[in-house]
Amino acid sequence: MNRVTIRTVKSGFAIGLTITGLLLGALFAGLPALWMIASSFKSNTQIFAYPPHLIDDSFSIGPYSSVLSNPEQLRFFFNSYLVSTLVTMLTLLIGILSGYSFSRYAFRFKKFLNLIIIAVQSVPPITLMIPYFGLIVALRLYNSYSALLFTYLVFTLPYAIIMMTGYFNTLPRDLDEAVMIDGGGSLTILWRILVPISLPGIVSVGIYTFMLAWNEFLFALTLTKTNDMRTVPIGIQLLMGQHSFEWNQIMAMSVLGSVPVLILFLVFQRYFIAGMAAGSVKG
Amino acid sequence: MGKRLITLLLIAVMVLMAGNGTAKAQSGTVALQFSQWWEPELPSGALRSLMDDFEAKNPGIKVQLISGPYSTTHDQTVAGAATGTMSDVVGLDGAWVNDFVKQGALADLTKLMTDAKYDASELAAQVKLNGSTYMIPIVNFVYPVFVNLDLLKAAGIEKLPSTRAEFTDAAKKLTNTSKNVYGWVLPLSTEQPNGIQNDVMSWVWASGGSMLKDGKPNLVGNADITSAMEFIKGLYSAGNIAKGAFTMKEQDKVEEFTNGRVGMMIDSLAHINLIRQRNSKLNFAITALPAADGYTGKRGLPYASWGVGVAQSSKHQAEAWKLTAFLMSAETNSRLSSVANAFPGNIKATPDFVKTDKLFAEAFDVFKAGYLANEFTGLPVAEQLMREFSEPFQQYLSGDVKLDEFLSAAQSAWEKHFQ
Amino acid sequence: MQNTHISSGSTELRNFARLGLTKKLTPYAYLSPTLLLLTMLSLIPIVTVFLYSLVDNVIITNKPSLFVGLKNYIDIISSVNFRQALGNTLFFSATSVVAHLLLGLLFATLLNSRVIGIVPKAIFRVIYILPWVFTASVIAILWRLMLNPNGVVNYLLIGLGLAHEEIEWLSSRQLALPAVIFINVWAGYPFYMVSLLAGLQGISDDFYEAGKIDGANGVQLFRFITLPQLKPIIVSLALLDFIWTTHQFTLIWMTTGGGPIRSTEMLSTFTYKLAFSSNQFSQASTAAMVILAISTFVALFYVRNQRLADE
């Protein structure tokens, strides 16, 4: 009985602490975003007014209607979603296979290949830009979705592989052995056991890959020429003119771009809870 | 689960095969590509309608407008030239010409003009290197001084400052830190260092001075430079310059002025309408850059232009020249400068706003009374020169180094690029 | 118990596996798409950049390039600006990684707690992930607006009495670097948080039950169960973040441009200016190779660590 009482007192304190922490963290994360939303409704001058207000008399949905009524901008959104989704699916597929390889096998060039895969992403993209651009032109992929797709794969794969290797490494080998005893091959182990259990990890890798592809600017700009191939980050940059920035439209476009992504995140959140519920090995 | 994935991937592959940029023109027509950053800054459809006019006058030529963000235009053009994907006609800033010529990216316009038997007498300016023209400024944005008349009146100042002494005095009187108002604003961001050109060196040129001698840097022991730098330092030390100077950009500067927190600023003509749009209650005037006390000669006016060049790799150089000539024709040039709120590159063209708008008329008078001065045009790595000046300049303003140290540092950094 | 949902269609595979060859090739087979892609699209440009670093100049030059061997390397390494950028970058990356880790771990733990219901938890998760969904240039602009001397941050600070005049956050030599680090920490912690949250899901409750039975309290459970379980993921995250932060360009470029007076000059901005402002592409390539060398060195530690995990 004593144990229970102590636990309850401790829990009360813990609950209070947790909730305070959550609220403070939410302020830290959310206030700038709130400011962005507020700015998207203001007139450009009022964004710079002092003292600043959250909402003022210049409130209008003008910036949003400007963006949404512009077919070019809408095309940017479409392109971004298309490319990001495809990149995510392909990255997950290839990343899972490669992560499996690094996690479960010992082979001769393993360290070397692991090092290469990590090292290739340490070259600053800005220096790679021109040689890479030349390569894409030589491959006749200039100004196409394929160019963006392959380019982003090169960026996202090392990350996906490292993370999947890490997640697979947290899963005990007993699971693999259990499958092998029953006559299953490596593919079976991977798709029937490891993947379902690593679903939270896979979802998090997928989310990050999507974000990376979504937010990438430099190569999207360099490898596309015409507006029908360009993506949202370029659309936002086009609002930053030589003489002035369309501050409120920039904010509006950013908000519009992030809302569907947040909704997607809300939807996929439940896979975070999947955890050990899928096919664990007990006893 | 597996089957669904495979179907999705097949769809992906099909989309990839289909997804390619706008198709090329049919045979028989010449398809020109014109890359620039102007389209987003002009009223919607304005540039395209000019291109449609060109196409109507030149059947057999089609113009595709490729627009990009200004901040990346230079880098993208370099990359385009390096990979052979440069547009036929390229929008250029005078600061980039030297570098592109070095890269071999630009065609010799003098030769194209001769081939086309073009009469170049109407061109206000041509950017030349080694005797050949590589860029023609289509429209020019001059940078006069904007003054907030309400703040001026409240500070008890009767007339617009026309000498440096008057400017210093006005800046002091206009500054009111309790109201968060400052006399002057100075954008010294190293990301976009054109503040050195428009807001700093302009003081030198306005008094007929020069930062070069025989085309080589002449910063040390140059009386005009010394006096201008000391003048600015005086304003800075007195606290009359708005805060945030070291990372401020031109686009931020105008917002400070629009919100009535700055009394005077040197700024682009293009902002007249912008300020009006953003804050219709703001009462402001245009005046020339004050000269050094006692200077009575013509005043240099800093400017930035929207210029055009032709790609060396273009397969349609003659047609590309036709487009350039079209842009420079008196009629088109007037139209373009009207919508861009800039001064024409054709001496015969007159933008309509000069006749209808008082402020623009004032600016035009300033323009006519002085001369276009921007010594950075045509210099090698002009933007880097501005940066290499900006960094020791910031140290000088903060009091870390003395004037001669600062100028020597800038001079030696510059000289490396002139060998 | 264990047999029920395992397919038996892998007899052929089993037969093949008896031939040792297939077993040896399997890992390579799994890696093949990656290797193919990276070789073609990554190695070729990197090798090109390396070759650029060995000549006197490329791209913006009409003259043919001359081979100069290691001269560029000596120039770069002895350049004071490079060393300053290197120092700033290491400081920037190290502090960012540590802050990201602490915040990410803290938030992941908070979000994983059972104290709150499912719906509030979902809402909090969406709020916490916000910095991630915005593109770098917008984050830079947003913070520039907020940290403007006349911006909302100063307004709040003055209003709360924590400051008595407008602070030049991004324009002051002393404050610019901390400010930029803060922005980077804000923008980057969701990466850790989401990855660690996923990792936390993978820790079996059995461990915690066993721990509680042994009398461990919350903190001890965290130290002896949670952290060790998360270790492989944390190591991966730290490595990746370190490498990525070293590249961080847009955020710094659009807030301070490397200024004032190079106080926020990073290797990325330094390299960019070399390439596109001074038109020294060879030197920029050299700087890139030096960065590659440093990152590979760091990566070596990670790979060694992996080897230990195998055994």
Coordinates of N, CA and C in Angstrom, one line a residue, chain C residues 118-269:
Chain C
I118 N -4.5 10.7 -26.2 CA -4.0 10.5 -27.6 C -4.2 11.8 -28.4
V119 N -5.4 12.4 -28.3 CA -5.7 13.5 -29.1 C -4.8 14.7 -28.8
P120 N -4.6 15.1 -27.5 CA -3.7 16.2 -27.2 C -2.3 15.9 -27.7
K121 N -1.9 14.6 -27.5 CA -0.6 14.2 -28.0 C -0.4 14.4 -29.4
A122 N -1.4 14.1 -30.2 CA -1.3 14.3 -31.7 C -1.2 15.7 -32.0
I123 N -1.9 16.6 -31.3 CA -1.9 18.0 -31.6 C -0.5 18.5 -31.3
F124 N 0.0 18.1 -30.1 CA 1.3 18.6 -29.7 C 2.4 18.2 -30.7
R125 N 2.3 17.0 -31.2 CA 3.2 16.5 -32.2 C 3.3 17.4 -33.4
V126 N 2.1 17.8 -33.8 CA 2.0 18.6 -35.0 C 2.7 20.0 -34.7
I127 N 2.4 20.5 -33.6 CA 3.0 21.8 -33.2 C 4.5 21.7 -33.2
Y128 N 5.0 20.6 -32.6 CA 6.5 20.4 -32.4 C 7.2 20.2 -33.7
I129 N 6.5 19.7 -34.7 CA 7.1 19.4 -35.9 C 7.2 20.7 -36.9
L130 N 6.5 21.7 -36.5 CA 6.4 22.9 -37.3 C 7.7 23.4 -37.9
P131 N 8.8 23.6 -37.2 CA 10.0 24.2 -37.8 C 10.4 23.4 -39.0
W132 N 10.1 22.1 -39.0 CA 10.6 21.3 -40.1 C 9.9 21.5 -41.4
V133 N 8.7 21.9 -41.4 CA 7.9 22.0 -42.7 C 8.2 23.2 -43.5
F134 N 8.9 24.1 -42.9 CA 9.2 25.4 -43.7 C 10.5 25.3 -44.4
T135 N 10.6 25.9 -45.6 CA 11.8 25.8 -46.3 C 12.8 26.8 -45.8
A136 N 14.1 26.5 -45.9 CA 15.2 27.3 -45.3 C 15.1 28.8 -45.6
S137 N 14.8 29.1 -46.8 CA 14.8 30.6 -47.1 C 13.7 31.3 -46.4
V138 N 12.6 30.6 -46.2 CA 11.5 31.3 -45.5 C 11.8 31.4 -44.0
I139 N 12.4 30.4 -43.4 CA 12.8 30.4 -42.0 C 13.8 31.6 -41.9
A140 N 14.7 31.7 -42.8 CA 15.7 32.8 -42.7 C 15.0 34.2 -42.7
I141 N 14.1 34.3 -43.6 CA 13.3 35.6 -43.7 C 12.5 35.8 -42.5
L142 N 11.8 34.8 -42.0 CA 11.0 35.0 -40.9 C 11.8 35.4 -39.7
W143 N 12.9 34.8 -39.4 CA 13.7 35.2 -38.3 C 14.4 36.5 -38.5
R144 N 14.7 36.8 -39.7 CA 15.2 38.2 -39.9 C 14.2 39.2 -39.5
L145 N 12.9 38.9 -39.9 CA 11.8 39.8 -39.5 C 11.7 39.9 -38.0
M146 N 11.8 38.8 -37.4 CA 11.5 38.8 -35.9 C 12.7 39.4 -35.2
L147 N 13.9 39.2 -35.7 CA 15.1 39.7 -35.0 C 15.5 41.0 -35.5
N148 N 14.7 41.6 -36.4 CA 15.0 43.0 -36.8 C 15.1 43.9 -35.6
P149 N 16.0 44.9 -35.6 CA 16.0 45.8 -34.4 C 14.6 46.3 -34.1
N150 N 13.7 46.5 -35.1 CA 12.4 46.9 -34.9 C 11.4 45.8 -35.0
G151 N 11.9 44.6 -34.7 CA 11.0 43.5 -34.8 C 10.3 43.0 -33.5
V152 N 9.6 41.9 -33.6 CA 8.7 41.5 -32.5 C 9.5 41.0 -31.3
V153 N 10.7 40.4 -31.6 CA 11.5 39.9 -30.4 C 12.0 41.0 -29.5
N154 N 12.5 42.0 -30.1 CA 12.9 43.2 -29.4 C 11.8 43.8 -28.7
Y155 N 10.6 43.9 -29.4 CA 9.5 44.5 -28.8 C 9.1 43.8 -27.5
L156 N 9.1 42.4 -27.6 CA 8.7 41.7 -26.4 C 9.7 41.8 -25.3
L157 N 11.0 41.8 -25.7 CA 12.0 41.9 -24.6 C 12.0 43.3 -23.9
I158 N 11.7 44.3 -24.7 CA 11.7 45.7 -24.1 C 10.4 45.7 -23.3
G159 N 9.3 45.2 -23.8 CA 8.1 45.2 -23.1 C 8.2 44.5 -21.7
L160 N 8.9 43.4 -21.7 CA 9.0 42.6 -20.5 C 10.1 43.2 -19.6
G161 N 10.8 44.2 -20.1 CA 11.8 44.8 -19.3 C 13.1 44.1 -19.3
L162 N 13.3 43.2 -20.2 CA 14.6 42.4 -20.3 C 15.6 43.1 -21.1
A163 N 15.2 44.2 -21.8 CA 16.2 44.9 -22.6 C 15.7 46.4 -22.5
H164 N 16.7 47.3 -22.7 CA 16.2 48.7 -22.6 C 16.4 49.4 -23.9
E165 N 16.9 48.8 -24.9 CA 17.0 49.4 -26.2 C 17.0 48.3 -27.3
E166 N 16.8 48.7 -28.5 CA 16.7 47.7 -29.6 C 18.1 47.0 -29.7
I167 N 18.0 45.7 -29.7 CA 19.3 44.9 -29.8 C 19.5 44.6 -31.3
E168 N 20.7 44.8 -31.8 CA 21.0 44.4 -33.1 C 21.4 42.9 -33.1
W169 N 20.5 42.0 -33.2 CA 20.8 40.6 -33.1 C 21.7 40.1 -34.2
L170 N 21.3 40.3 -35.4 CA 22.0 39.7 -36.5 C 23.1 40.7 -37.1
S171 N 23.1 41.9 -36.6 CA 24.1 42.9 -37.2 C 25.2 43.1 -36.2
S172 N 25.2 42.5 -35.1 CA 26.3 42.8 -34.1 C 27.3 41.6 -34.2
R173 N 28.5 42.0 -34.1 CA 29.5 40.9 -34.3 C 29.5 39.9 -33.2
Q174 N 29.1 40.4 -32.0 CA 29.1 39.4 -30.8 C 27.9 38.6 -30.9
L175 N 26.7 39.1 -31.3 CA 25.5 38.4 -31.2 C 25.1 37.6 -32.4
A176 N 25.7 37.9 -33.5 CA 25.2 37.3 -34.8 C 25.4 35.8 -34.7
L177 N 26.6 35.3 -34.3 CA 26.8 33.8 -34.3 C 25.8 33.1 -33.4
P178 N 25.7 33.5 -32.1 CA 24.7 32.9 -31.2 C 23.3 33.0 -31.8
A179 N 23.0 34.1 -32.4 CA 21.6 34.2 -33.0 C 21.4 33.2 -34.1
V180 N 22.4 33.0 -35.0 CA 22.3 32.1 -36.1 C 22.2 30.7 -35.5
I181 N 23.0 30.4 -34.5 CA 23.0 29.0 -33.9 C 21.6 28.8 -33.4
F182 N 21.0 29.8 -32.7 CA 19.7 29.6 -32.1 C 18.6 29.3 -33.2
I183 N 18.7 30.1 -34.3 CA 17.8 29.8 -35.4 C 18.0 28.4 -36.0
N184 N 19.2 28.0 -36.1 CA 19.5 26.6 -36.6 C 19.0 25.6 -35.7
V185 N 19.1 25.8 -34.4 CA 18.6 24.8 -33.4 C 17.1 24.7 -33.5
W186 N 16.4 25.9 -33.6 CA 15.0 25.9 -33.8 C 14.6 25.1 -35.0
A187 N 15.3 25.4 -36.1 CA 14.9 24.8 -37.4 C 15.2 23.3 -37.5
G188 N 16.1 22.8 -36.7 CA 16.6 21.5 -36.9 C 16.2 20.4 -35.9
Y189 N 15.7 20.8 -34.7 CA 15.5 19.8 -33.7 C 14.4 18.8 -34.1
P190 N 13.4 19.1 -34.9 CA 12.4 18.1 -35.2 C 12.9 16.8 -35.8
F191 N 14.1 17.0 -36.5 CA 14.7 15.8 -37.1 C 15.0 14.8 -36.0
Y192 N 15.7 15.3 -35.0 CA 16.0 14.4 -33.9 C 14.7 13.9 -33.2
M193 N 13.8 14.8 -33.0 CA 12.6 14.5 -32.2 C 11.9 13.3 -32.8
V194 N 11.6 13.5 -34.1 CA 10.9 12.4 -34.8 C 11.6 11.1 -34.9
S195 N 12.9 11.2 -35.1 CA 13.7 9.9 -35.2 C 13.7 9.3 -33.8
L196 N 13.9 10.1 -32.8 CA 14.0 9.5 -31.5 C 12.6 9.0 -31.0
L197 N 11.6 9.7 -31.4 CA 10.3 9.2 -31.0 C 10.0 7.8 -31.6
A198 N 10.4 7.7 -32.9 CA 10.3 6.4 -33.5 C 11.1 5.4 -32.8
G199 N 12.3 5.8 -32.4 CA 13.1 4.8 -31.7 C 12.5 4.4 -30.3
L200 N 11.9 5.4 -29.6 CA 11.3 5.1 -28.3 C 10.2 4.1 -28.5
Q201 N 9.5 4.1 -29.6 CA 8.4 3.2 -29.8 C 9.0 1.7 -29.8
G202 N 10.2 1.6 -30.3 CA 10.8 0.3 -30.5 C 11.3 -0.3 -29.2
I203 N 11.2 0.4 -28.1 CA 11.8 -0.2 -26.9 C 10.6 -0.9 -26.2
S204 N 10.9 -2.2 -26.0 CA 9.8 -3.1 -25.4 C 9.5 -2.7 -24.0
D205 N 8.2 -2.7 -23.7 CA 7.7 -2.4 -22.4 C 8.3 -3.4 -21.3
D206 N 8.6 -4.6 -21.8 CA 9.2 -5.6 -20.9 C 10.4 -5.1 -20.1
F207 N 11.2 -4.3 -20.9 CA 12.4 -3.8 -20.3 C 12.0 -2.9 -19.1
Y208 N 11.0 -2.0 -19.3 CA 10.6 -1.1 -18.3 C 10.0 -1.8 -17.1
E209 N 9.2 -2.8 -17.4 CA 8.6 -3.5 -16.3 C 9.6 -4.2 -15.5
A210 N 10.6 -4.8 -16.2 CA 11.7 -5.5 -15.4 C 12.4 -4.5 -14.6
G211 N 12.6 -3.3 -15.1 CA 13.4 -2.3 -14.4 C 12.6 -1.8 -13.2
K212 N 11.3 -1.6 -13.3 CA 10.5 -1.1 -12.2 C 10.5 -2.2 -11.1
I213 N 10.4 -3.4 -11.5 CA 10.3 -4.5 -10.5 C 11.6 -4.4 -9.7
D214 N 12.7 -4.1 -10.4 CA 14.0 -4.0 -9.7 C 14.1 -2.7 -8.8
G215 N 13.1 -1.9 -8.9 CA 13.0 -0.7 -8.0 C 13.6 0.5 -8.6
A216 N 13.8 0.5 -9.9 CA 14.4 1.7 -10.6 C 13.4 2.8 -10.7
N217 N 13.8 4.1 -10.5 CA 12.9 5.2 -10.7 C 13.0 5.7 -12.1
G218 N 12.2 6.8 -12.3 CA 12.1 7.3 -13.7 C 13.5 7.6 -14.3
V219 N 14.3 8.4 -13.5 CA 15.6 8.8 -14.1 C 16.5 7.6 -14.4
Q220 N 16.5 6.6 -13.5 CA 17.3 5.5 -13.7 C 16.8 4.7 -14.9
L221 N 15.5 4.5 -15.0 CA 15.0 3.8 -16.2 C 15.5 4.5 -17.5
F222 N 15.5 5.8 -17.5 CA 15.9 6.6 -18.6 C 17.4 6.3 -18.9
R223 N 18.2 6.4 -17.8 CA 19.6 6.2 -18.0 C 20.0 4.8 -18.5
F224 N 19.4 3.8 -17.8 CA 19.9 2.5 -18.1 C 19.1 1.7 -19.1
I225 N 18.0 2.2 -19.4 CA 17.2 1.4 -20.4 C 17.0 2.2 -21.7
T226 N 16.4 3.4 -21.6 CA 16.1 4.2 -22.7 C 17.4 4.6 -23.5
L227 N 18.3 5.2 -22.9 CA 19.5 5.7 -23.6 C 20.3 4.6 -24.3
P228 N 20.6 3.5 -23.6 CA 21.3 2.5 -24.3 C 20.6 1.9 -25.5
Q229 N 19.3 1.8 -25.4 CA 18.5 1.3 -26.5 C 18.5 2.3 -27.7
L230 N 18.5 3.6 -27.3 CA 18.5 4.6 -28.4 C 19.9 4.8 -29.0
K231 N 20.9 4.3 -28.3 CA 22.3 4.7 -28.7 C 22.5 4.6 -30.2
P232 N 22.2 3.5 -30.9 CA 22.6 3.4 -32.3 C 21.9 4.5 -33.1
I233 N 20.7 4.8 -32.7 CA 20.0 5.9 -33.5 C 20.6 7.2 -33.2
I234 N 21.0 7.5 -31.9 CA 21.6 8.8 -31.5 C 22.9 9.0 -32.3
V235 N 23.7 7.9 -32.3 CA 24.9 8.0 -33.0 C 24.7 8.4 -34.5
S236 N 23.8 7.7 -35.1 CA 23.5 8.0 -36.5 C 23.0 9.4 -36.7
L237 N 22.1 9.9 -35.8 CA 21.6 11.2 -35.9 C 22.7 12.3 -35.7
A238 N 23.6 12.0 -34.8 CA 24.6 13.0 -34.5 C 25.5 13.1 -35.7
L239 N 25.9 12.0 -36.3 CA 26.8 12.0 -37.4 C 26.2 12.7 -38.6
L240 N 24.9 12.4 -38.9 CA 24.3 13.0 -40.1 C 24.1 14.5 -39.8
D241 N 23.7 14.9 -38.6 CA 23.4 16.3 -38.3 C 24.7 17.1 -38.4
F242 N 25.8 16.5 -37.9 CA 27.1 17.2 -38.0 C 27.5 17.5 -39.4
I243 N 27.3 16.5 -40.2 CA 27.7 16.7 -41.7 C 26.8 17.7 -42.3
W244 N 25.5 17.6 -42.1 CA 24.5 18.5 -42.7 C 24.7 19.9 -42.2
T245 N 24.9 20.1 -40.9 CA 25.1 21.4 -40.4 C 26.3 22.1 -41.0
T246 N 27.3 21.3 -41.2 CA 28.5 21.8 -41.8 C 28.2 22.4 -43.2
H247 N 27.2 21.9 -43.9 CA 26.8 22.4 -45.2 C 25.9 23.6 -45.1
Q248 N 25.3 23.8 -44.0 CA 24.2 24.7 -43.9 C 24.5 26.0 -44.6
F249 N 23.8 26.3 -45.6 CA 24.1 27.5 -46.4 C 23.0 28.5 -46.4
T250 N 21.9 28.1 -46.9 CA 20.8 29.1 -47.0 C 20.5 29.9 -45.8
L251 N 20.4 29.2 -44.7 CA 20.0 29.9 -43.4 C 21.0 31.0 -43.1
I252 N 22.3 30.7 -43.2 CA 23.2 31.7 -42.9 C 23.3 32.8 -43.9
W253 N 23.3 32.4 -45.2 CA 23.4 33.3 -46.3 C 22.3 34.4 -46.2
M254 N 21.1 33.9 -46.0 CA 20.0 34.8 -46.1 C 19.7 35.6 -44.8
T255 N 20.4 35.2 -43.7 CA 20.2 36.0 -42.5 C 21.4 37.0 -42.4
T256 N 22.6 36.5 -42.5 CA 23.7 37.5 -42.3 C 24.7 37.6 -43.5
G257 N 24.6 36.7 -44.4 CA 25.6 36.7 -45.5 C 27.0 36.4 -45.1
G258 N 27.2 35.8 -43.9 CA 28.5 35.5 -43.4 C 29.0 36.7 -42.6
G259 N 28.3 37.8 -42.6 CA 28.8 38.9 -41.8 C 28.2 38.9 -40.4
P260 N 28.2 40.0 -39.6 CA 29.1 41.2 -40.0 C 30.5 40.9 -39.8
I261 N 31.3 41.3 -40.7 CA 32.8 41.2 -40.7 C 33.1 39.7 -40.4
R262 N 32.5 38.8 -41.1 CA 32.9 37.4 -41.1 C 32.7 36.7 -39.8
S263 N 31.8 37.3 -38.9 CA 31.6 36.6 -37.6 C 30.8 35.4 -37.8
T264 N 30.0 35.3 -38.9 CA 29.2 34.1 -39.1 C 29.6 33.4 -40.4
E265 N 30.8 33.7 -40.8 CA 31.3 33.1 -42.0 C 31.5 31.6 -41.8
M266 N 30.8 30.8 -42.6 CA 30.9 29.3 -42.5 C 31.7 28.8 -43.7
L267 N 32.1 27.6 -43.6 CA 32.7 27.0 -44.8 C 31.8 27.1 -46.0
S268 N 30.5 26.9 -45.8 CA 29.6 26.9 -46.9 C 29.5 28.3 -47.6
T269 N 29.5 29.4 -46.8 CA 29.4 30.7 -47.4 C 30.8 31.1 -48.0

